[in-house]
Tab-separated table of C-alpha atoms in Angstrom:
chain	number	residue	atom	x	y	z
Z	1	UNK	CA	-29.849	0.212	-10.306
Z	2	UNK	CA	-26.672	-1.083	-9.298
Z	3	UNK	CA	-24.025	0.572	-7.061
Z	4	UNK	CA	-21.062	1.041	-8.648
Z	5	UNK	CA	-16.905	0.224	-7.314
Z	6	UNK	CA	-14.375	1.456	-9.427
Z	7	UNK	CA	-11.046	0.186	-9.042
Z	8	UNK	CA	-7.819	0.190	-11.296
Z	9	UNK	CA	-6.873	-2.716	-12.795
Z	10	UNK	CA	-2.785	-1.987	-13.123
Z	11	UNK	CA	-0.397	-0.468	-10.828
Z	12	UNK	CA	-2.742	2.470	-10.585
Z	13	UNK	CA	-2.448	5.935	-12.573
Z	14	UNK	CA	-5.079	4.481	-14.747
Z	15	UNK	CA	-7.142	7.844	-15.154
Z	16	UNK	CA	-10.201	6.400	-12.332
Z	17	UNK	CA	-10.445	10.151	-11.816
Z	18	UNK	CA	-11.798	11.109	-14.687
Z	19	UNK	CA	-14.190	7.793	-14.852
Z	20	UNK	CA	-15.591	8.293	-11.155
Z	21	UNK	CA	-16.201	11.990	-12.505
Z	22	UNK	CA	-17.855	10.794	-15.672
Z	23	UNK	CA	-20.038	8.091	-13.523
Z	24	UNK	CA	-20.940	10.549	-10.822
Z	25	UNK	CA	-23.632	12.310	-13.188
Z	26	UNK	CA	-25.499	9.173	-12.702
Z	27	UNK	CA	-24.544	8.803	-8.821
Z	28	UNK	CA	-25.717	10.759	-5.479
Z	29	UNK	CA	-23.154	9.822	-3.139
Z	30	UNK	CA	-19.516	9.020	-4.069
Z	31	UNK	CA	-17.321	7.133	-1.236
Z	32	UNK	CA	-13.532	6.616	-0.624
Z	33	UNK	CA	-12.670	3.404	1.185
Z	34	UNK	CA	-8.931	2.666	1.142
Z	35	UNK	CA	-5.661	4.564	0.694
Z	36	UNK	CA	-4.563	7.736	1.648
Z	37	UNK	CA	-3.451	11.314	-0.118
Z	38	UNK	CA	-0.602	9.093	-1.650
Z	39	UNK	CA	-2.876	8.083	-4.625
Z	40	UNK	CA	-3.551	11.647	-6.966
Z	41	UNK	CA	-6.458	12.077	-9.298
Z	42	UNK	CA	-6.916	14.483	-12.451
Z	43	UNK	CA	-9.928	15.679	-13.644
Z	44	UNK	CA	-10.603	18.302	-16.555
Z	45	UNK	CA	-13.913	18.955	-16.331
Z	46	UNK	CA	-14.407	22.213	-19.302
Z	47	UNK	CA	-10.937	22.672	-19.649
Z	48	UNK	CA	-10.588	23.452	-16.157
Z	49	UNK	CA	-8.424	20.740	-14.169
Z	50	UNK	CA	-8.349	19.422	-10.804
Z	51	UNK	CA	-6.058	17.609	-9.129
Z	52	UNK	CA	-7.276	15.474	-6.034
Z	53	UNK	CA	-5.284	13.196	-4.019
Z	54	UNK	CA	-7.597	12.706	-0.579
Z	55	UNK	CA	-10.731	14.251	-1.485
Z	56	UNK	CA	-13.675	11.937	-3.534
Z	57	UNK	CA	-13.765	12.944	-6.881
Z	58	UNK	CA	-17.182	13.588	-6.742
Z	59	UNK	CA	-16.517	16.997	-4.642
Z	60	UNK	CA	-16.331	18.888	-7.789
Z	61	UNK	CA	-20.094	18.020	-8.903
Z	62	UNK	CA	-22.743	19.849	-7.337
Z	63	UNK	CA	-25.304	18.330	-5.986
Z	64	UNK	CA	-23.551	15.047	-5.028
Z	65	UNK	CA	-22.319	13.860	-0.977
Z	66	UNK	CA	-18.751	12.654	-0.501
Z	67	UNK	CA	-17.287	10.620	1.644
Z	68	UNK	CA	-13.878	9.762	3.182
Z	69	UNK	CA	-14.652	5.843	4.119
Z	70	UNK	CA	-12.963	4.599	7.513
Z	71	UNK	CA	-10.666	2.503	5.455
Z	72	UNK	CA	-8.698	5.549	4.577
Z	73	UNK	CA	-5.821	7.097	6.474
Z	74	UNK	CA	-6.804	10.185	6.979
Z	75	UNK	CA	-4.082	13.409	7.312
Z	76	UNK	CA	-5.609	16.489	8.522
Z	77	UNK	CA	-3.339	18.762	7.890
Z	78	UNK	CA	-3.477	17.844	4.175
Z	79	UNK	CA	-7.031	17.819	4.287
Z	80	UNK	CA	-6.910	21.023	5.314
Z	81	UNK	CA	-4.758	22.504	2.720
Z	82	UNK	CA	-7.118	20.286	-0.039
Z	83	UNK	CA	-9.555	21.553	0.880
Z	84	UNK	CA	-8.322	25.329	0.530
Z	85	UNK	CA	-7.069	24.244	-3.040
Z	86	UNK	CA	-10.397	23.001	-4.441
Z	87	UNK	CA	-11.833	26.204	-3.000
Z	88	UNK	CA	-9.566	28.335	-4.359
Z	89	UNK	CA	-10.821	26.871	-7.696
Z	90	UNK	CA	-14.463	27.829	-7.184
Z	91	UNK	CA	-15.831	24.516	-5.820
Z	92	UNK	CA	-17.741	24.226	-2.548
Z	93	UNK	CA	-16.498	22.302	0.495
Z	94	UNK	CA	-18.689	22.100	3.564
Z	95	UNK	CA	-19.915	19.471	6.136
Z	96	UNK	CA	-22.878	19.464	3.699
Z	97	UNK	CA	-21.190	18.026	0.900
Z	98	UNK	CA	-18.134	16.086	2.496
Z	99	UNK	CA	-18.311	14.028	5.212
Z	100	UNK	CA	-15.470	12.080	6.995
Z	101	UNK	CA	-15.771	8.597	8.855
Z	102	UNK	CA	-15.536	9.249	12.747
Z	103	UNK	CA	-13.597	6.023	13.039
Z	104	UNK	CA	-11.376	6.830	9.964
Z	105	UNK	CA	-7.171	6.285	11.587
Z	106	UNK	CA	-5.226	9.752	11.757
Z	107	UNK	CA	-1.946	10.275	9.885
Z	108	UNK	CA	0.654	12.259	12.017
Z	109	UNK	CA	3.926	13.786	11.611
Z	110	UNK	CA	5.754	10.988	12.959
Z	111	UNK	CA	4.265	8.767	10.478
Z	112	UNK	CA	5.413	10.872	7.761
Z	113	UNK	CA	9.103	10.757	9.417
Z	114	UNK	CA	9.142	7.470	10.276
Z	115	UNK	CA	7.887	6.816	5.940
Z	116	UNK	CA	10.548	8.853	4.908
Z	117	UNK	CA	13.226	7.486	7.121
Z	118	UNK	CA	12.881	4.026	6.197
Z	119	UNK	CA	12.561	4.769	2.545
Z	120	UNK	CA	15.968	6.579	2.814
Z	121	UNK	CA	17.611	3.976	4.653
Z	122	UNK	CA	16.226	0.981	2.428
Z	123	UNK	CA	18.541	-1.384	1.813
Z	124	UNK	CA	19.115	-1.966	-2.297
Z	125	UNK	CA	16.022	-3.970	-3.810
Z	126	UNK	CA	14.124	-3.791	-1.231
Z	127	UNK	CA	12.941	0.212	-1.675
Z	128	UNK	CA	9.277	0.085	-1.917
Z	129	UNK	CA	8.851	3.687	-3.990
Z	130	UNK	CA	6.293	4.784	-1.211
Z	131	UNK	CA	5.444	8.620	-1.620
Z	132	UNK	CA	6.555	9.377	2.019
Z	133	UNK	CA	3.434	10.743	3.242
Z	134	UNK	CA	2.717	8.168	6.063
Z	135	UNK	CA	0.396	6.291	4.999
Z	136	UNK	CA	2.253	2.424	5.250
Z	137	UNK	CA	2.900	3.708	9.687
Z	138	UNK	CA	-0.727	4.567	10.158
Z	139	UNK	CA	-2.066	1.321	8.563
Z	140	UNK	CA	0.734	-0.123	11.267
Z	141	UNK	CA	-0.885	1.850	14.231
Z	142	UNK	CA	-4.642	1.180	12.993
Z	143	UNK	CA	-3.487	-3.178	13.001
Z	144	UNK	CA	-1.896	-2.432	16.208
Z	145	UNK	CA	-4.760	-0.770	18.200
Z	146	UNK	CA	-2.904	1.790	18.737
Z	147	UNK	CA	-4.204	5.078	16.211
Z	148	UNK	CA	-5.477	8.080	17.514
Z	149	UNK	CA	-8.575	8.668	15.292
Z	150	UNK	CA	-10.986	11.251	13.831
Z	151	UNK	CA	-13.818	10.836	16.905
Z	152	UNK	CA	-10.739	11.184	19.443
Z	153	UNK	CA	-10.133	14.884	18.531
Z	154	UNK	CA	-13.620	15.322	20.020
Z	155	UNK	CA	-12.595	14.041	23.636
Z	156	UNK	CA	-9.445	15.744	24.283
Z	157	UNK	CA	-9.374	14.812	28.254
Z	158	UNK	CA	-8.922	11.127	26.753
Z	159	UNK	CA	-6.236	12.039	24.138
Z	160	UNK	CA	-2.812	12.243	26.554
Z	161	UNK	CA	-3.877	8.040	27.412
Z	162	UNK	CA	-4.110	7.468	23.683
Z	163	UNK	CA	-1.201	9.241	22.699
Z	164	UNK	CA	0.959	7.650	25.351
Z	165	UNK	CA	-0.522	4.121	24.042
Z	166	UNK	CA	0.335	5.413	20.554
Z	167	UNK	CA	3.956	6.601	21.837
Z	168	UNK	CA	5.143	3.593	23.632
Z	169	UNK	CA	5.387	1.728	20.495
Z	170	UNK	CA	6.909	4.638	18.406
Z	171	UNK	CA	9.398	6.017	20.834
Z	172	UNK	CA	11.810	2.705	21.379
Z	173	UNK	CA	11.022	2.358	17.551
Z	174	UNK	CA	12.873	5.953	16.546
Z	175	UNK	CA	15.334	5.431	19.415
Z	176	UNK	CA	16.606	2.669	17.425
Z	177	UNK	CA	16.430	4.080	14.626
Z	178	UNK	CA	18.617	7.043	15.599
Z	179	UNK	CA	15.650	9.682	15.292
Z	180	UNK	CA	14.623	11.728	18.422
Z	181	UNK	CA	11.749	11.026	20.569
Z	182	UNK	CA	8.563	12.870	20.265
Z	183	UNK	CA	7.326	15.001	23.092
Z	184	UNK	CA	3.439	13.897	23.925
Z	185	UNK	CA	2.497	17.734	24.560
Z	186	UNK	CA	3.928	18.080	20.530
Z	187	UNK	CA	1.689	15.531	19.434
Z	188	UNK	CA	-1.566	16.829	21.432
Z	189	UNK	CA	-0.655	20.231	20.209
Z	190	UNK	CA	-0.805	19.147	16.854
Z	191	UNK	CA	-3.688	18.003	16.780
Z	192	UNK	CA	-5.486	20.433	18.824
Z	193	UNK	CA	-4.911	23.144	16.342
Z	194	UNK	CA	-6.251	21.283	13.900
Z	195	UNK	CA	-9.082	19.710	15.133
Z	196	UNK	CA	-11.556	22.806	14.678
Z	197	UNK	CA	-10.964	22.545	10.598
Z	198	UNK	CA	-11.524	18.849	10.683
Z	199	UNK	CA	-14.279	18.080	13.203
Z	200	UNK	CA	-17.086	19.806	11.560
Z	201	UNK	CA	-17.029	16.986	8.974
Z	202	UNK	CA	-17.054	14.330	11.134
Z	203	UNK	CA	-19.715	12.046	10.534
Z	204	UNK	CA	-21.470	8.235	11.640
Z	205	UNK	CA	-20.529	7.339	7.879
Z	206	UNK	CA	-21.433	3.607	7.450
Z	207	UNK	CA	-24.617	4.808	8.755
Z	208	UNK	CA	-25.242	7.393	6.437
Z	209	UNK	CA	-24.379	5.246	3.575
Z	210	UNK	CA	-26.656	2.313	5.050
Z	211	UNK	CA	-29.874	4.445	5.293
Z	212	UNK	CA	-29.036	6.221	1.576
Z	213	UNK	CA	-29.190	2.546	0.183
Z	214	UNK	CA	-32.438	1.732	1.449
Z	215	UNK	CA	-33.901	4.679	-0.152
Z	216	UNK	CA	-32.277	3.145	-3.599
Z	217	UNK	CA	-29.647	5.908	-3.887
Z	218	UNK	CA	-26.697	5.203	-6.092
Z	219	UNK	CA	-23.478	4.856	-4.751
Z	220	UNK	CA	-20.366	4.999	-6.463
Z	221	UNK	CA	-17.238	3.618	-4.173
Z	222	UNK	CA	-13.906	5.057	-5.629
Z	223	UNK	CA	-10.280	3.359	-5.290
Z	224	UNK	CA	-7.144	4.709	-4.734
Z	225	UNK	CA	-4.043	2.708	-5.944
Z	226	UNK	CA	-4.841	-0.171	-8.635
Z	227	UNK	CA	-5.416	-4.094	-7.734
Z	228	UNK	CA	-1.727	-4.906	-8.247
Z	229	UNK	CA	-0.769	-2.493	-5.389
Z	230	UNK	CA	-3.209	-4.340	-3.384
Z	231	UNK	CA	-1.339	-5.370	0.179
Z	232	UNK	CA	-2.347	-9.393	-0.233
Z	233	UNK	CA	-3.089	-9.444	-4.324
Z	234	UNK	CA	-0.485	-7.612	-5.227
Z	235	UNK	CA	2.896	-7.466	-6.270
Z	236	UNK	CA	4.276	-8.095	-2.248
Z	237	UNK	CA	6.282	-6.216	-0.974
Z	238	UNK	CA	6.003	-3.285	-3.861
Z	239	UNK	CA	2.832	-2.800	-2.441
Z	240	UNK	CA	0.290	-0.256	-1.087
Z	241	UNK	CA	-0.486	-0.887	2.703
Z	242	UNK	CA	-4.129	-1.363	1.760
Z	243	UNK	CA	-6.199	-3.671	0.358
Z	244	UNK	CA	-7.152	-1.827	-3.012
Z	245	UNK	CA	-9.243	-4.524	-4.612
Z	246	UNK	CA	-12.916	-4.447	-5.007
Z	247	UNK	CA	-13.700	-6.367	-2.135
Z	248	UNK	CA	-12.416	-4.029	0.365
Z	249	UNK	CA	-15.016	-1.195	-0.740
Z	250	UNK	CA	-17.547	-2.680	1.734
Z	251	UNK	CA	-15.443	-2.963	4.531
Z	252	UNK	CA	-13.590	0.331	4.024
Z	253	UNK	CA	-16.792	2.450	3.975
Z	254	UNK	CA	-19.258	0.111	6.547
Z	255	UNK	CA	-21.144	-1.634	4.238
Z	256	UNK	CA	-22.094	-5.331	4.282
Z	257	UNK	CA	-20.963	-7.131	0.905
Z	258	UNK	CA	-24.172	-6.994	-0.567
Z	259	UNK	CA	-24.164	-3.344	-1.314
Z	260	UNK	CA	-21.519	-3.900	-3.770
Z	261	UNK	CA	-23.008	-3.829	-7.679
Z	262	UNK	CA	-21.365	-3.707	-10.498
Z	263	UNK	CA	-16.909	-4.185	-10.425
Z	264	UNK	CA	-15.708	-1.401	-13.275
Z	265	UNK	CA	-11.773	-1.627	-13.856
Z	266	UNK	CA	-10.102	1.032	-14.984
Z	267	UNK	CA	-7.114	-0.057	-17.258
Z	268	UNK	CA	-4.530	1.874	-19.426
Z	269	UNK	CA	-4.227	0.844	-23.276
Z	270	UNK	CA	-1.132	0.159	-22.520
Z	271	UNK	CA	0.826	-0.438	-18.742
Z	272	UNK	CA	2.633	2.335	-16.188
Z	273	UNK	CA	3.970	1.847	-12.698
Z	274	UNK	CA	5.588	4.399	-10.040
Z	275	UNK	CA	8.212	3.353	-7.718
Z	276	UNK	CA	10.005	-0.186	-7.264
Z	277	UNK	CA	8.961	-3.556	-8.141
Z	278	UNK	CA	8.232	-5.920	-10.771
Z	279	UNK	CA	7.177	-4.754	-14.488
Z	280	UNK	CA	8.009	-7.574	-17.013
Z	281	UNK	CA	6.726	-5.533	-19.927
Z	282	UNK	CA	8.487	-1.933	-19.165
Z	283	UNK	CA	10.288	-0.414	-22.024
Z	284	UNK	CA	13.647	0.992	-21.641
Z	285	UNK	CA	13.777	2.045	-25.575
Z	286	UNK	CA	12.288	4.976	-27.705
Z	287	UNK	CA	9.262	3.487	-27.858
Z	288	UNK	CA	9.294	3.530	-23.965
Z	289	UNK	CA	9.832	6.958	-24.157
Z	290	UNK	CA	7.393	8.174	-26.719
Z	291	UNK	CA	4.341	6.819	-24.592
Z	292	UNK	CA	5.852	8.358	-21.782
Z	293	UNK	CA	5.973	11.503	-23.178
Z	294	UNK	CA	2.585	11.319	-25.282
Z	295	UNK	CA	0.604	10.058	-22.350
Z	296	UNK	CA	2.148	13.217	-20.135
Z	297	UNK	CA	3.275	10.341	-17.402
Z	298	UNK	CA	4.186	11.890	-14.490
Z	299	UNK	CA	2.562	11.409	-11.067
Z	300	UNK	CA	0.107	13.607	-9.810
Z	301	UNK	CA	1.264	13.481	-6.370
Z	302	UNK	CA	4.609	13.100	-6.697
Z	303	UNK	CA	5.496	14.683	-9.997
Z	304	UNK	CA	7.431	11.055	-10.554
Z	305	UNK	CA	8.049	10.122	-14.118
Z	306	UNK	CA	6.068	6.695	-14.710
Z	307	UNK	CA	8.032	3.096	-15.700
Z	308	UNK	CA	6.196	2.531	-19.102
Z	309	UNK	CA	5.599	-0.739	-21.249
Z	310	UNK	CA	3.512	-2.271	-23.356
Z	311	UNK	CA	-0.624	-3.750	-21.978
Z	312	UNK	CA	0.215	-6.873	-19.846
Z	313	UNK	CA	-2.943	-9.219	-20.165
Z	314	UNK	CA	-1.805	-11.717	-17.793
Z	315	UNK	CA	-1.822	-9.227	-14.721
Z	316	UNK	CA	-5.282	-7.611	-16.434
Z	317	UNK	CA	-6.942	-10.930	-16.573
Z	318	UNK	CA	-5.661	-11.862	-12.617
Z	319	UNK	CA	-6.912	-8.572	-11.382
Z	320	UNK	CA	-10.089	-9.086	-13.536
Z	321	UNK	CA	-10.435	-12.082	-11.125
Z	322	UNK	CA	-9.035	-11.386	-8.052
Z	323	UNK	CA	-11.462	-8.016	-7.759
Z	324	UNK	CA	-14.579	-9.450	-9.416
Z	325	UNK	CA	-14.348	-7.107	-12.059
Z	326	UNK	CA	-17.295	-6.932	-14.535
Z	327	UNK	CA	-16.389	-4.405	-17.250
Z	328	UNK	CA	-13.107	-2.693	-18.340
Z	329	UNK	CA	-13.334	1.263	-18.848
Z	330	UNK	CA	-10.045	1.351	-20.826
Z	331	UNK	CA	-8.554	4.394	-20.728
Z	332	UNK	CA	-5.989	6.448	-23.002
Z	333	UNK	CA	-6.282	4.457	-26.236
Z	334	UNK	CA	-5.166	7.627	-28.276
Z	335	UNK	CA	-2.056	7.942	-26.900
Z	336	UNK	CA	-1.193	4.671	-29.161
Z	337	UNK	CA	-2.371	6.079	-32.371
Z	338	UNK	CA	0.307	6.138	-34.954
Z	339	UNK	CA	2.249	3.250	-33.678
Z	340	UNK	CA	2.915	0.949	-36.789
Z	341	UNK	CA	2.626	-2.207	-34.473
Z	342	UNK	CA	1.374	-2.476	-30.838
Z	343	UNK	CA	2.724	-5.440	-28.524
Z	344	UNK	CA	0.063	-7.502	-25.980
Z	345	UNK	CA	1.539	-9.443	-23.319
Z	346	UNK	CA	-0.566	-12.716	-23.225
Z	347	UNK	CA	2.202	-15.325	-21.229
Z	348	UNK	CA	5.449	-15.299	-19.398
Z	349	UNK	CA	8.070	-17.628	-19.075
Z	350	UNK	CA	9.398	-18.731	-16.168
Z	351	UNK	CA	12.722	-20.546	-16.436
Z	352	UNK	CA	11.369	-21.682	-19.645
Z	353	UNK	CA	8.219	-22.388	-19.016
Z	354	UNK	CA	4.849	-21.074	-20.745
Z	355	UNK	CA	2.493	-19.431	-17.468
Z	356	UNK	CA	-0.440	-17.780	-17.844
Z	357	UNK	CA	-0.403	-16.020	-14.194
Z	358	UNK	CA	1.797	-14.108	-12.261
Z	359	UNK	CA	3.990	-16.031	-9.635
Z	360	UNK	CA	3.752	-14.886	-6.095
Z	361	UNK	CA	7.176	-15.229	-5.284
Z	362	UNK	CA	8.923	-12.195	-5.535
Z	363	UNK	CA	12.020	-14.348	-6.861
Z	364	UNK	CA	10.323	-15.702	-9.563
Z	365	UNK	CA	8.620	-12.441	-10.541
Z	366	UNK	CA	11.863	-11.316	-11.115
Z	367	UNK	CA	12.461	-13.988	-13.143
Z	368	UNK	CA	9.408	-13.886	-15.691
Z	369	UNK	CA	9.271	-12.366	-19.340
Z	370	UNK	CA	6.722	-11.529	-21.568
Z	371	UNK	CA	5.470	-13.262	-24.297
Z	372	UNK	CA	4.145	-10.790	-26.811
Z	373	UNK	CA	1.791	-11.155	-29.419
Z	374	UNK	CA	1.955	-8.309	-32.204
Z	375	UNK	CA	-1.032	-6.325	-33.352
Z	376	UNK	CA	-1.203	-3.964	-36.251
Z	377	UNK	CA	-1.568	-0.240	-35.281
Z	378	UNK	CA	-3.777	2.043	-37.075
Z	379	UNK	CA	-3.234	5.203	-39.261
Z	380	UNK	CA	-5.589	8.098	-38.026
Z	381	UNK	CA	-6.681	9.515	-34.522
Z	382	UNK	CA	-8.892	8.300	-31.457
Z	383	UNK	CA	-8.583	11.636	-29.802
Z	384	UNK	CA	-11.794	12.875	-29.132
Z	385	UNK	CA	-13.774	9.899	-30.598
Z	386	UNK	CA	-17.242	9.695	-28.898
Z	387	UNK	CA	-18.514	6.269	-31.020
Z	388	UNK	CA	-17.574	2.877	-32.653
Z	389	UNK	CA	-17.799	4.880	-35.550
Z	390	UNK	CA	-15.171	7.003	-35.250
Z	391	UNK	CA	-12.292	4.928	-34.595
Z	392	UNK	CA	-10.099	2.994	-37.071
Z	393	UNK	CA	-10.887	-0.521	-37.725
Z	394	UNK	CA	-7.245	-1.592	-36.349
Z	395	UNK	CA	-8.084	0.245	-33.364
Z	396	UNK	CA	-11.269	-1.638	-32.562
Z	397	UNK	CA	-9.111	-4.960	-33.094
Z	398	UNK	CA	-7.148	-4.068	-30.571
Z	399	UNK	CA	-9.965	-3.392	-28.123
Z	400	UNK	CA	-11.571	-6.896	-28.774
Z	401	UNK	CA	-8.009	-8.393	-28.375
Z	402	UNK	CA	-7.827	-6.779	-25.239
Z	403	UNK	CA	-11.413	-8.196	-23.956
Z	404	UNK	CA	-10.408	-11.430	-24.996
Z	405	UNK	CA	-7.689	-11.887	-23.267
Z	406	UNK	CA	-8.615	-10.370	-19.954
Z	407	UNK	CA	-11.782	-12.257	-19.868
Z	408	UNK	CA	-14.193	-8.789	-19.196
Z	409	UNK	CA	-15.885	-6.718	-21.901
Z	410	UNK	CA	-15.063	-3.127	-22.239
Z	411	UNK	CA	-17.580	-1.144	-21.132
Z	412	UNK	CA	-16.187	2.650	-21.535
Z	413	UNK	CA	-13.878	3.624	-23.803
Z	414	UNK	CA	-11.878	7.266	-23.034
Z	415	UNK	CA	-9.936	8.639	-25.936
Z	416	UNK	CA	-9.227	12.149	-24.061
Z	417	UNK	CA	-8.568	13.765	-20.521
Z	418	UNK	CA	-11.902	15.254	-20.987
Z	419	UNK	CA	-14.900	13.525	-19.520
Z	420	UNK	CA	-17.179	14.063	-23.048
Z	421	UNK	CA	-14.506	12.184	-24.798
Z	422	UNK	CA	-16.130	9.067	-23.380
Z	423	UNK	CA	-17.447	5.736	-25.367
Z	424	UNK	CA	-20.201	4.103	-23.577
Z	425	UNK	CA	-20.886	0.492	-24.359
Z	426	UNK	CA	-22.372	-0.375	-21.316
Z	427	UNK	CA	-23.396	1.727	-18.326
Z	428	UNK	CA	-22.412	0.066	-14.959
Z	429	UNK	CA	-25.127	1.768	-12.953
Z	430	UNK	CA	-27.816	0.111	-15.541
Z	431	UNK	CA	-26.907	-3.335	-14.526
């Protein structure tokens, strides 16, 4: 039995929500390893939905242990009020379920200041889109030695050292930047109060996860952002402050590489980003706006509409290799049905020149455009389909076009939000 790492294949928003939730049946532990509560995830599990931004998806099965890896930045207060949420919604939260890496980096308030400042102050194309919730500054403090983490709310005699470590960096920073200096007392204060709520799930993760593998239990490691938000594979500077590809889920959660199983991408049917940066296949036209509107694309998080265009192979297939990916679960096919023709991305040019990658220079991926190749649509409906069977012959075309290109088979195939509406060609944790 393999373990499992699911990780999106586009600029995120791909619907890995509903997939970990659909995969989780088969798994007993489910782990976060990068990212933040900047990265939202929607499940509708018998009509009911939940929306999850920090906590693993697997919190709403029974049964199953989560786990907040120490490669995610970690906000109490929001984990906190999460927690309440899911709660509120009849699902059970305790240190018996959840557990939280001890050596997982704390976001603050001043991280979440110093986000917002500098996204408000960004000078024009160079505005990242970041969500503002701190997550880019405490990936900053963790590289520079300098976060206050999880285990140090347990030894508050050592916390004023740590915070004035933490605050000689950040105080000249905001002076320059015209914001007012933080008071150390403020900062232990903060996280005194919450430090009760949070501690009780505090846990020797990596060593948890390391003795459930060697009694042969599946583990399913869950992504936040996709592979083309990753910090060194991605689409730099536009970019997550994480490494999001599949690589990183043994390092973020304490595992040696060997753990790793099976790579599953998640990929929409067709392409969506949030924020700034590159898209050489967004729409700006009707047809822009109809998959927009069909595929209900606004962020979770942020309640952001979603840049929309058509499926862009070439950044598929490079994510397909730079995360080891070994089966697409391709997500949100029906929102295409109807469309008399459907376009493919399968080149760019650059200054007019045939590529088949995506440049790394942010001045020539500026530069690029798509080269499309046209598919026939299909009359009828995917909603809901469960088999081969019950899709339209022009829709399965499109599928194997899509596999093709990319270079990875499709291994799930979800036609609806909810998790029954799922195709299985090949199960990941059978491998």
């Amino acid at each position: 039995m393999a373990n499992v790492v699911v990780v999106g294949a586009q600029w995120g928003d791909e619907g890995k929500g509903k997939i970990v939730d659909w995969l989780s049946v088969e798994a007993d532990v489910v782990v976060r390893f990068q990212g933040g509560h900047n990265a939202g995830h929607t499940l509708v599990i018998d009509g009911k939905t939940y929306k999850l931004s920090l906590l693993p998806s697997g919190i709403v099965r029974p049964g199953k242990l989560s786990i907040i890896g120490n490669g995610v930045v970690f906000d109490p207060h929001h984990f906190v009020r999460e927690v309440a949420g899911i709660e509120a919604q009849g699902v059970v939260v305790s240190p018996e379920n959840l557990k939280v890496a001890e050596n997982a980096p704390l976001i603050l308030s001043l991280h979440r200041e110093l986000d917002a400042h500098r996204e408000g102050a960004a000078v024009k194309g160079v505005k990242i889109g970041t969500t503002m919730r701190g997550i880019g500054p405490a990936y900053e403090d963790k590289a520079g030695r300098r976060s206050i983490r999880i285990m140090d709310l347990a030894e508050p005699d050592l916390l004023d050292a740590k915070i004035e470590r933490l605050l000689a960096h950040h105080n000249p920073l905001r002076r320059g930047l015209g914001l007012p200096e933080v008071d150390p007392a403020a900062i232990k204060a903060e996280l005194m109060a919450v430090a009760p709520k949070v501690l009780p799930f505090m846990a020797a993760t990596w060593d948890i996860l390391d003795g459930l593998r060697r009694q042969g239990k599946r583990i399913l490691f869950e992504g936040a952002q996709g592979a083309l938000l990753d910090v060194d594979h991605g689409t730099y500077p536009f970019v997550t402050s994480s490494n999001t590809v599949a690589g990183n889920a043994a390092t973020g959660s304490g595992l040696g590489p060997k753990a790793v199983g099976y790579v599953l991408g998640i990929a929409k049917a067709y392409t969506t980003r949030v924020g700034g940066g590159p898209f050489p296949t967004e729409l700006f036209d009707a047809v822009g706006e109809r998959i927009a509107q069909r595929g209900h694309e606004f962020g979770t998080v942020t309640g952001r509409p979603r840049r929309c265009g058509w499926f862009d192979a070439v950044l598929a297939r490079q994510t397909v290799k730079t995360s080891g990916i070994d089966g697409i679960a391709l997500t949100k096919l029906d929102i295409l049905d109807g469309f008399e023709e459907i376009k493919v991305c399968t080149r760019y040019l650059l200054d007019g020149v045939e590529i088949d990658r995506f440049p790394a220079s942010q001045a020539a991926q500026a530069r690029v455009t798509p080269v499309y190749e046209t598919i026939k649509g299909w009359e009828g409906t995917t909603a809901g389909a469960r088999s081969w069977a019950d899709l339209p012959a022009h829709a399965i075309k499109y599928v194997r076009r899509i596999e093709e290109l990319i270079g990875a088979p499709v291994a799930l195939l979800s036609t609806s939000p909810e998790r029954t509406d799922t195709i299985l060609v090949h199960n990941p944790f059978q491998d």
